mmCIF file of C-alpha atoms (C1' of nucleotides) in Angstrom:
data_model
loop_
_atom_site.group_PDB
_atom_site.id
_atom_site.type_symbol
_atom_site.label_atom_id
_atom_site.label_comp_id
_atom_site.label_asym_id
_atom_site.label_seq_id
_atom_site.Cartn_x
_atom_site.Cartn_y
_atom_site.Cartn_z
ATOM 1 C CA MET R 11 11.767 -1.932 5.981
ATOM 2 C CA PRO R 12 9.657 -5.652 4.545
ATOM 3 C CA GLU R 13 6.415 -4.731 5.352
ATOM 4 C CA LEU R 14 4.072 -7.875 4.956
ATOM 5 C CA PRO R 15 3.638 -7.589 0.502
ATOM 6 C CA GLU R 16 7.267 -8.392 0.741
ATOM 7 C CA VAL R 17 7.987 -10.390 2.728
ATOM 8 C CA GLU R 18 5.210 -12.791 0.706
ATOM 9 C CA THR R 19 6.829 -11.389 -2.296
ATOM 10 C CA THR R 20 9.995 -12.442 -0.979
ATOM 11 C CA ARG R 21 8.432 -16.292 -0.357
ATOM 12 C CA LYS R 22 6.741 -16.169 -3.986
ATOM 13 C CA GLY R 23 10.082 -15.340 -5.112
ATOM 14 C CA ILE R 24 12.419 -17.446 -3.724
ATOM 15 C CA ASN R 25 9.901 -20.924 -3.106
ATOM 16 C CA PRO R 26 10.494 -22.239 -6.534
ATOM 17 C CA TRP R 27 14.056 -22.351 -6.270
ATOM 18 C CA LEU R 28 14.255 -23.905 -2.757
ATOM 19 C CA GLU R 29 11.201 -26.660 -2.510
ATOM 20 C CA GLY R 30 11.933 -29.942 -2.918
ATOM 21 C CA ARG R 31 16.068 -29.665 -2.430
ATOM 22 C CA ILE R 32 17.402 -31.192 0.138
ATOM 23 C CA ILE R 33 20.078 -29.062 2.427
ATOM 24 C CA GLU R 34 23.518 -29.020 2.320
ATOM 25 C CA ARG R 35 24.830 -26.135 4.295
ATOM 26 C CA LEU R 36 23.767 -23.588 6.268
ATOM 27 C CA GLU R 37 26.452 -21.180 7.168
ATOM 28 C CA VAL R 38 26.205 -18.181 10.079
ATOM 29 C CA ARG R 39 28.702 -16.289 10.012
ATOM 30 C CA GLN R 40 27.592 -13.804 12.634
ATOM 31 C CA PRO R 41 24.174 -15.057 14.973
ATOM 32 C CA LYS R 42 23.338 -12.645 16.968
ATOM 33 C CA LEU R 43 20.530 -11.852 15.955
ATOM 34 C CA ARG R 44 17.072 -10.021 17.250
ATOM 35 C CA TRP R 45 17.629 -14.301 19.228
ATOM 36 C CA PRO R 46 20.680 -15.672 19.076
ATOM 37 C CA ILE R 47 20.485 -18.428 16.024
ATOM 38 C CA PRO R 48 19.747 -21.948 17.333
ATOM 39 C CA GLU R 49 23.454 -23.324 17.630
ATOM 40 C CA ASP R 50 23.315 -26.668 16.378
ATOM 41 C CA LEU R 51 20.831 -25.538 13.675
ATOM 42 C CA HIS R 52 23.404 -25.805 11.002
ATOM 43 C CA GLN R 53 24.057 -29.930 11.586
ATOM 44 C CA ARG R 54 20.579 -30.589 12.070
ATOM 45 C CA LEU R 55 19.131 -29.438 8.921
ATOM 46 C CA VAL R 56 21.728 -30.786 6.641
ATOM 47 C CA GLY R 57 20.017 -33.325 5.024
ATOM 48 C CA LEU R 58 16.363 -32.638 5.590
ATOM 49 C CA LYS R 59 14.372 -31.876 2.498
ATOM 50 C CA LEU R 60 11.532 -28.039 2.117
ATOM 51 C CA ALA R 61 8.632 -28.592 1.737
ATOM 52 C CA PRO R 62 6.964 -25.409 0.475
ATOM 53 C CA LEU R 63 7.280 -22.480 1.619
ATOM 54 C CA LYS R 64 4.651 -20.411 3.901
ATOM 55 C CA ARG R 65 4.401 -17.677 5.985
ATOM 56 C CA ARG R 66 1.949 -16.526 9.059
ATOM 57 C CA ALA R 67 2.269 -12.888 8.996
ATOM 58 C CA LYS R 68 5.834 -11.246 8.477
ATOM 59 C CA TYR R 69 7.392 -14.376 9.680
ATOM 60 C CA LEU R 70 8.629 -16.827 6.308
ATOM 61 C CA LEU R 71 8.379 -21.096 7.354
ATOM 62 C CA PHE R 72 10.173 -23.353 6.357
ATOM 63 C CA PRO R 73 8.602 -26.769 7.116
ATOM 64 C CA LEU R 74 11.066 -29.764 6.366
ATOM 65 C CA LEU R 75 10.798 -33.169 5.042
ATOM 66 C CA GLU R 76 12.530 -36.380 5.307
ATOM 67 C CA ASN R 77 14.786 -37.356 2.581
ATOM 68 C CA SER R 78 11.239 -39.728 2.225
ATOM 69 C CA GLY R 79 9.073 -37.158 1.302
ATOM 70 C CA GLN R 80 7.869 -37.305 5.012
ATOM 71 C CA GLU R 81 7.491 -34.840 7.323
ATOM 72 C CA ALA R 82 10.326 -34.383 9.702
ATOM 73 C CA GLY R 83 8.231 -32.836 13.122
ATOM 74 C CA TRP R 84 9.750 -29.461 12.862
ATOM 75 C CA GLY R 85 10.785 -26.292 10.698
ATOM 76 C CA PHE R 86 11.839 -22.980 10.689
ATOM 77 C CA LEU R 87 10.866 -20.004 10.717
ATOM 78 C CA TRP R 88 12.596 -16.568 9.443
ATOM 79 C CA HIS R 89 11.927 -12.908 10.419
ATOM 80 C CA LEU R 90 13.284 -10.381 8.450
ATOM 81 C CA GLY R 91 13.085 -7.697 11.105
ATOM 82 C CA MET R 92 13.771 -3.692 9.557
ATOM 83 C CA SER R 93 16.428 -4.717 7.141
ATOM 84 C CA GLY R 94 16.488 -7.649 6.604
ATOM 85 C CA SER R 95 16.609 -9.535 2.700
ATOM 86 C CA LEU R 96 17.067 -13.333 1.295
ATOM 87 C CA ARG R 97 18.404 -12.794 -1.830
ATOM 88 C CA LEU R 98 19.276 -16.023 -4.130
ATOM 89 C CA VAL R 99 22.627 -15.838 -5.073
ATOM 90 C CA ALA R 100 25.102 -17.438 -7.249
ATOM 91 C CA ALA R 101 27.595 -19.584 -5.967
ATOM 92 C CA ASP R 102 31.045 -17.568 -6.498
ATOM 93 C CA ALA R 103 28.789 -13.988 -5.063
ATOM 94 C CA PRO R 104 31.301 -12.079 -2.740
ATOM 95 C CA TRP R 105 30.297 -11.635 1.066
ATOM 96 C CA LYS R 106 28.679 -8.327 0.899
ATOM 97 C CA LYS R 107 28.493 -6.193 4.523
ATOM 98 C CA HIS R 108 26.295 -7.432 6.740
ATOM 99 C CA ASP R 109 25.849 -10.726 5.092
ATOM 100 C CA HIS R 110 25.485 -13.283 7.847
ATOM 101 C CA ILE R 111 23.385 -16.323 6.615
ATOM 102 C CA GLU R 112 23.970 -18.820 3.379
ATOM 103 C CA LEU R 113 21.908 -21.925 3.337
ATOM 104 C CA GLN R 114 22.775 -23.598 0.342
ATOM 105 C CA VAL R 115 20.255 -26.767 -1.137
ATOM 106 C CA ALA R 116 21.033 -29.238 -3.462
ATOM 107 C CA PRO R 117 19.966 -28.449 -7.319
ATOM 108 C CA LEU R 118 17.085 -30.533 -8.491
ATOM 109 C CA ALA R 119 18.740 -32.631 -11.604
ATOM 110 C CA GLU R 120 16.048 -30.740 -14.057
ATOM 111 C CA ASP R 121 17.622 -27.617 -12.545
ATOM 112 C CA ALA R 122 19.240 -25.998 -15.943
ATOM 113 C CA GLN R 123 20.407 -23.423 -13.525
ATOM 114 C CA PRO R 124 24.101 -23.511 -11.545
ATOM 115 C CA PRO R 125 22.391 -23.757 -8.247
ATOM 116 C CA LEU R 126 22.023 -20.596 -6.597
ATOM 117 C CA ARG R 127 21.493 -19.552 -2.527
ATOM 118 C CA LEU R 128 19.897 -17.994 0.199
ATOM 119 C CA ARG R 129 21.702 -15.637 1.206
ATOM 120 C CA TYR R 130 20.619 -13.462 4.317
ATOM 121 C CA HIS R 131 21.293 -9.301 4.149
ATOM 122 C CA ASP R 132 20.330 -7.342 7.765
ATOM 123 C CA PRO R 133 22.663 -4.491 8.717
ATOM 124 C CA ARG R 134 20.612 -3.627 12.509
ATOM 125 C CA ARG R 135 19.663 -7.270 13.030
ATOM 126 C CA PHE R 136 16.206 -7.362 14.405
ATOM 127 C CA GLY R 137 15.806 -10.327 11.774
ATOM 128 C CA ALA R 138 15.181 -13.872 13.761
ATOM 129 C CA LEU R 139 15.973 -17.474 12.907
ATOM 130 C CA LEU R 140 14.894 -19.978 14.223
ATOM 131 C CA ASP R 141 13.203 -24.194 14.464
ATOM 132 C CA TYR R 142 9.886 -24.664 15.407
ATOM 133 C CA GLN R 143 8.805 -27.995 16.780
ATOM 134 C CA GLY R 144 5.194 -29.483 15.353
ATOM 135 C CA ASP R 145 2.605 -27.303 14.559
ATOM 136 C CA PRO R 146 4.965 -23.859 13.451
ATOM 137 C CA ALA R 147 1.630 -21.693 14.346
ATOM 138 C CA GLU R 148 1.513 -22.692 18.032
ATOM 139 C CA HIS R 149 5.343 -21.292 18.393
ATOM 140 C CA SER R 150 5.553 -19.145 21.159
ATOM 141 C CA LEU R 151 5.706 -16.048 19.001
ATOM 142 C CA LEU R 152 3.351 -17.665 16.001
ATOM 143 C CA ARG R 153 0.397 -18.284 18.584
ATOM 144 C CA LYS R 154 -1.785 -15.236 19.861
ATOM 145 C CA LEU R 155 -1.158 -13.515 16.296
ATOM 146 C CA GLY R 156 -4.456 -12.144 15.177
ATOM 147 C CA PRO R 157 -6.025 -12.925 11.291
ATOM 148 C CA GLU R 158 -3.835 -12.692 8.325
ATOM 149 C CA PRO R 159 -5.379 -9.156 6.611
ATOM 150 C CA LEU R 160 -7.167 -10.921 3.707
ATOM 151 C CA SER R 161 -8.389 -13.870 5.114
ATOM 152 C CA ASP R 162 -12.243 -14.245 5.669
ATOM 153 C CA ALA R 163 -11.221 -13.866 9.533
ATOM 154 C CA PHE R 164 -10.537 -10.660 9.134
ATOM 155 C CA THR R 165 -13.546 -8.543 9.783
ATOM 156 C CA ALA R 166 -14.761 -5.306 10.584
ATOM 157 C CA GLN R 167 -17.395 -7.112 13.216
ATOM 158 C CA ALA R 168 -14.802 -8.399 15.138
ATOM 159 C CA LEU R 169 -12.166 -5.330 15.169
ATOM 160 C CA PHE R 170 -15.320 -3.565 16.339
ATOM 161 C CA GLN R 171 -16.186 -5.942 19.176
ATOM 162 C CA ARG R 172 -13.074 -5.720 20.385
ATOM 163 C CA SER R 173 -12.194 -2.647 20.647
ATOM 164 C CA ARG R 174 -15.337 -1.116 22.244
ATOM 165 C CA ASN R 175 -14.029 0.820 25.081
ATOM 166 C CA ARG R 176 -10.084 0.446 24.210
ATOM 167 C CA LYS R 177 -8.392 4.466 24.929
ATOM 168 C CA LEU R 178 -5.841 3.104 22.236
ATOM 169 C CA ALA R 179 -5.155 4.963 19.384
ATOM 170 C CA ILE R 180 -6.808 3.348 15.979
ATOM 171 C CA LYS R 181 -2.926 3.517 14.587
ATOM 172 C CA LEU R 182 -1.747 1.492 17.724
ATOM 173 C CA PHE R 183 -5.221 -0.996 17.264
ATOM 174 C CA ILE R 184 -5.031 -2.259 13.888
ATOM 175 C CA MET R 185 -0.461 -2.079 14.287
ATOM 176 C CA ASP R 186 -1.493 -4.568 16.945
ATOM 177 C CA ASN R 187 -0.733 -7.732 15.924
ATOM 178 C CA ALA R 188 -3.484 -9.660 18.021
ATOM 179 C CA GLN R 189 -6.631 -8.299 16.030
ATOM 180 C CA VAL R 190 -4.395 -8.254 12.721
ATOM 181 C CA VAL R 191 -1.108 -9.177 11.766
ATOM 182 C CA GLY R 192 1.285 -7.934 8.873
ATOM 183 C CA VAL R 193 0.216 -3.442 9.405
ATOM 184 C CA GLY R 194 3.272 -1.648 9.554
ATOM 185 C CA ASN R 195 3.233 1.463 10.483
ATOM 186 C CA ILE R 196 3.528 2.548 6.211
ATOM 187 C CA TYR R 197 0.050 0.960 6.240
ATOM 188 C CA ALA R 198 -1.023 1.934 9.098
ATOM 189 C CA ASN R 199 -0.671 5.433 8.130
ATOM 190 C CA GLU R 200 -1.800 5.431 4.472
ATOM 191 C CA ALA R 201 -4.929 2.964 5.157
ATOM 192 C CA LEU R 202 -6.186 5.732 7.782
ATOM 193 C CA PHE R 203 -5.609 7.926 5.482
ATOM 194 C CA LEU R 204 -7.739 5.994 3.003
ATOM 195 C CA ALA R 205 -10.679 5.968 5.752
ATOM 196 C CA GLY R 206 -10.347 8.959 6.630
ATOM 197 C CA ILE R 207 -10.005 7.769 10.501
ATOM 198 C CA ASP R 208 -7.105 10.383 12.301
ATOM 199 C CA PRO R 209 -5.158 8.239 13.564
ATOM 200 C CA ARG R 210 -4.718 9.245 17.672
ATOM 201 C CA ARG R 211 -8.588 8.305 17.907
ATOM 202 C CA ALA R 212 -9.773 6.334 20.372
ATOM 203 C CA ALA R 213 -10.158 2.726 19.056
ATOM 204 C CA GLY R 214 -13.156 2.564 21.347
ATOM 205 C CA ARG R 215 -14.692 5.059 19.392
ATOM 206 C CA VAL R 216 -14.980 4.175 16.039
ATOM 207 C CA SER R 217 -18.004 3.043 14.132
ATOM 208 C CA LEU R 218 -18.737 -0.327 12.245
ATOM 209 C CA LYS R 219 -19.556 1.605 9.568
ATOM 210 C CA ARG R 220 -15.831 2.958 9.841
ATOM 211 C CA TYR R 221 -13.832 -0.478 10.108
ATOM 212 C CA GLN R 222 -15.515 -1.663 7.530
ATOM 213 C CA ARG R 223 -14.308 0.596 5.528
ATOM 214 C CA LEU R 224 -10.873 0.526 7.409
ATOM 215 C CA VAL R 225 -10.395 -3.194 6.651
ATOM 216 C CA LYS R 226 -11.603 -2.805 3.019
ATOM 217 C CA ILE R 227 -9.040 -0.415 2.448
ATOM 218 C CA ILE R 228 -6.018 -2.558 4.725
ATOM 219 C CA ARG R 229 -7.230 -5.782 2.022
ATOM 220 C CA GLU R 230 -7.127 -3.530 -0.687
ATOM 221 C CA VAL R 231 -3.794 -1.639 -0.131
ATOM 222 C CA LEU R 232 -2.574 -4.705 1.213
ATOM 223 C CA ALA R 233 -3.474 -6.924 -1.892
ATOM 224 C CA VAL R 234 -1.573 -4.065 -4.123
ATOM 225 C CA ALA R 235 1.574 -4.462 -2.706
ATOM 226 C CA ILE R 236 1.743 -8.323 -3.121
ATOM 227 C CA GLU R 237 0.832 -7.509 -6.757
ATOM 228 C CA GLN R 238 3.061 -4.304 -6.851
ATOM 229 C CA GLY R 239 5.464 -6.627 -5.461
ATOM 230 C CA GLY R 240 5.801 -8.971 -7.682
ATOM 231 C CA THR R 241 6.454 -6.719 -10.211
ATOM 232 C CA THR R 242 8.820 -4.404 -9.012
ATOM 233 C CA LEU R 243 10.612 -7.425 -6.331
ATOM 234 C CA ARG R 244 10.148 -10.018 -9.322
ATOM 235 C CA ASP R 245 14.165 -10.609 -9.833
ATOM 236 C CA PHE R 246 14.818 -12.390 -6.291
ATOM 237 C CA VAL R 247 17.955 -14.282 -7.982
ATOM 238 C CA GLY R 248 21.545 -11.925 -8.569
ATOM 239 C CA GLY R 249 21.966 -8.104 -8.910
ATOM 240 C CA ASP R 250 22.106 -6.080 -5.786
ATOM 241 C CA GLY R 251 18.375 -5.139 -5.571
ATOM 242 C CA GLN R 252 18.131 -4.303 -1.770
ATOM 243 C CA PRO R 253 14.226 -4.624 -2.034
ATOM 244 C CA GLY R 254 12.512 -1.050 -1.679
ATOM 245 C CA TYR R 255 9.815 0.544 -1.044
ATOM 246 C CA PHE R 256 6.660 -0.469 -3.006
ATOM 247 C CA ALA R 257 5.211 1.468 -6.399
ATOM 248 C CA GLN R 258 2.048 2.515 -4.879
ATOM 249 C CA GLU R 259 2.288 5.889 -4.109
ATOM 250 C CA LEU R 260 2.540 7.504 -0.755
ATOM 251 C CA ASN R 261 0.026 9.733 0.724
ATOM 252 C CA VAL R 262 1.082 10.571 3.656
ATOM 253 C CA TYR R 263 3.946 8.187 5.223
ATOM 254 C CA GLY R 264 7.471 10.434 5.212
ATOM 255 C CA ARG R 265 5.982 13.604 3.801
ATOM 256 C CA ALA R 266 5.534 15.330 6.967
ATOM 257 C CA GLY R 267 4.642 19.158 6.790
ATOM 258 C CA LEU R 268 4.140 18.484 2.572
ATOM 259 C CA PRO R 269 1.102 19.287 1.157
ATOM 260 C CA CYS R 270 -1.794 16.622 1.971
ATOM 261 C CA LYS R 271 -2.529 15.435 -1.638
ATOM 262 C CA VAL R 272 -6.360 15.737 -2.018
ATOM 263 C CA CYS R 273 -6.596 18.948 -0.112
ATOM 264 C CA GLY R 274 -3.671 20.438 -0.237
ATOM 265 C CA THR R 275 -3.469 21.361 3.734
ATOM 266 C CA VAL R 276 -0.075 20.605 5.745
ATOM 267 C CA LEU R 277 0.204 17.107 7.070
ATOM 268 C CA GLN R 278 0.679 16.818 10.381
ATOM 269 C CA GLU R 279 2.828 14.455 12.396
ATOM 270 C CA VAL R 280 2.442 13.253 16.577
ATOM 271 C CA LYS R 281 4.415 9.699 18.169
ATOM 272 C CA LEU R 282 2.313 7.125 18.845
ATOM 273 C CA GLY R 283 3.932 4.351 20.448
ATOM 274 C CA GLN R 284 7.141 5.970 19.507
ATOM 275 C CA ARG R 285 6.197 5.481 15.739
ATOM 276 C CA SER R 286 5.930 8.905 14.137
ATOM 277 C CA SER R 287 2.217 9.447 13.071
ATOM 278 C CA ILE R 288 1.110 10.988 10.091
ATOM 279 C CA TRP R 289 -1.903 12.803 8.731
ATOM 280 C CA CYS R 290 -4.151 15.082 7.387
ATOM 281 C CA LYS R 291 -6.647 17.264 9.783
ATOM 282 C CA ALA R 292 -8.707 18.178 7.185
ATOM 283 C CA CYS R 293 -8.921 14.617 5.326
ATOM 284 C CA GLN R 294 -9.034 12.716 8.279
ATOM 285 C CA ALA R 295 -11.565 13.400 11.580
ATOM 286 C "C1'" DA Y 25 -5.635 -6.508 31.822
ATOM 287 C "C1'" DG Y 26 -4.705 -2.099 29.298
ATOM 288 C "C1'" DG Y 27 -1.388 0.872 28.246
ATOM 289 C "C1'" DT Y 28 3.423 2.853 28.215
ATOM 290 C "C1'" DT Y 29 8.708 2.468 27.540
ATOM 291 C "C1'" DC Y 30 12.721 -0.289 26.523
ATOM 292 C "C1'" DG Y 31 16.391 -2.625 23.634
ATOM 293 C "C1'" DC Y 32 17.830 -4.579 20.163
ATOM 294 C "C1'" DC Y 33 20.924 -2.835 15.698
ATOM 295 C "C1'" DT Y 34 23.597 0.082 12.256
ATOM 296 C "C1'" DG Y 35 23.281 3.632 8.380
ATOM 297 C "C1'" DC Y 36 22.088 8.395 7.638
ATOM 298 C "C1'" DG Y 37 21.823 12.769 7.577
ATOM 299 C "C1'" DG Y 38 22.558 17.559 10.557
ATOM 300 C "C1'" DG Y 39 25.155 20.787 13.357
ATOM 301 C "C1'" DC Y 40 29.537 22.429 14.040
ATOM 302 C "C1'" DT X 18 36.065 16.477 6.109
ATOM 303 C "C1'" DG X 19 34.894 14.657 10.568
ATOM 304 C "C1'" DC X 20 32.774 13.905 14.825
ATOM 305 C "C1'" DC X 21 29.018 13.134 17.322
ATOM 306 C "C1'" DC X 22 24.111 13.096 18.325
ATOM 307 C "C1'" DG X 23 19.852 12.182 17.349
ATOM 308 C "C1'" DC X 24 16.868 9.443 15.275
ATOM 309 C "C1'" DA X 25 14.501 5.221 12.113
ATOM 310 C "C1'" DG X 26 11.773 1.625 13.453
ATOM 311 C "C1'" DG X 27 9.518 -4.559 14.769
ATOM 312 C "C1'" DC X 28 8.047 -6.127 18.137
ATOM 313 C "C1'" DG X 29 8.581 -8.933 22.162
ATOM 314 C "C1'" DA X 30 9.919 -7.733 26.835
ATOM 315 C "C1'" DA X 31 9.327 -5.395 31.104
ATOM 316 C "C1'" DC X 32 7.086 -2.639 33.547
ATOM 317 C "C1'" DC X 33 2.732 0.574 35.757
#
DNA sequence: AGGTTCGCCTGCGGGC
DNA sequence: TGCCCGCAGGCGAACC
């Protein structure tokens, strides 16, 4: 499932092929994603120009410009859900099962390559494609989001303060988008292992010192994953390469019942908020 | 308001 | 080989 590093890698990978181009066509074969794709979106998009793609949390943002280069005052956002991927394909690429959407842009004069199209593939259809008006940060889906994990606004101090008296498990606390965005199940498990914190521990019972360590680790893990994403997911053009997991070594995720890579103790598993949580009872407390 | 559960989906693996 | 079932999971919505 795309976590923040995959979304960021996608943004970097597809932006060079889209930025500055005029939208010629949006083909929606399956409008039923998590929310229906607005019916008239395809009509309203044609003729507008794509500004540089942005990202907020796991949302890809596509701000729009008038042909003149002036801001259009709106744009669209794209969430990949659990199984979504965006790839650039040749114009004659056959539609595969679960290919739902294609965006076609006009090439720039200086584009050497034949025009490519952005194809959205999403078997489980938990993704979303919606328009936003004005400032995307004001959109209802983005408005209440916490800080970006790689920004200065993400601090141990804030996490510590906001967690006081909270009984919620620390793992669920750091997965709460209001505290920090982009920490999905995989990274929550991995970060807590690296920080030596039991995922079940009440967020309010985690010391400032441990939050400092945790914040540092979340930053490092995500930064490394984005770097590696640049390697493993470099090819966004052609091919069949469904973006997979990061090359990064996983210590606990998917390893319940296997020995801890550090101490050999059998890794435990428990459900927290319906998501599997794996930890080492010897290394994490 | 904090905390918990549901529901949207398809692919996959296990049991028979 | 095929069928049924349970499970996975981001995250907003609905609930207590």
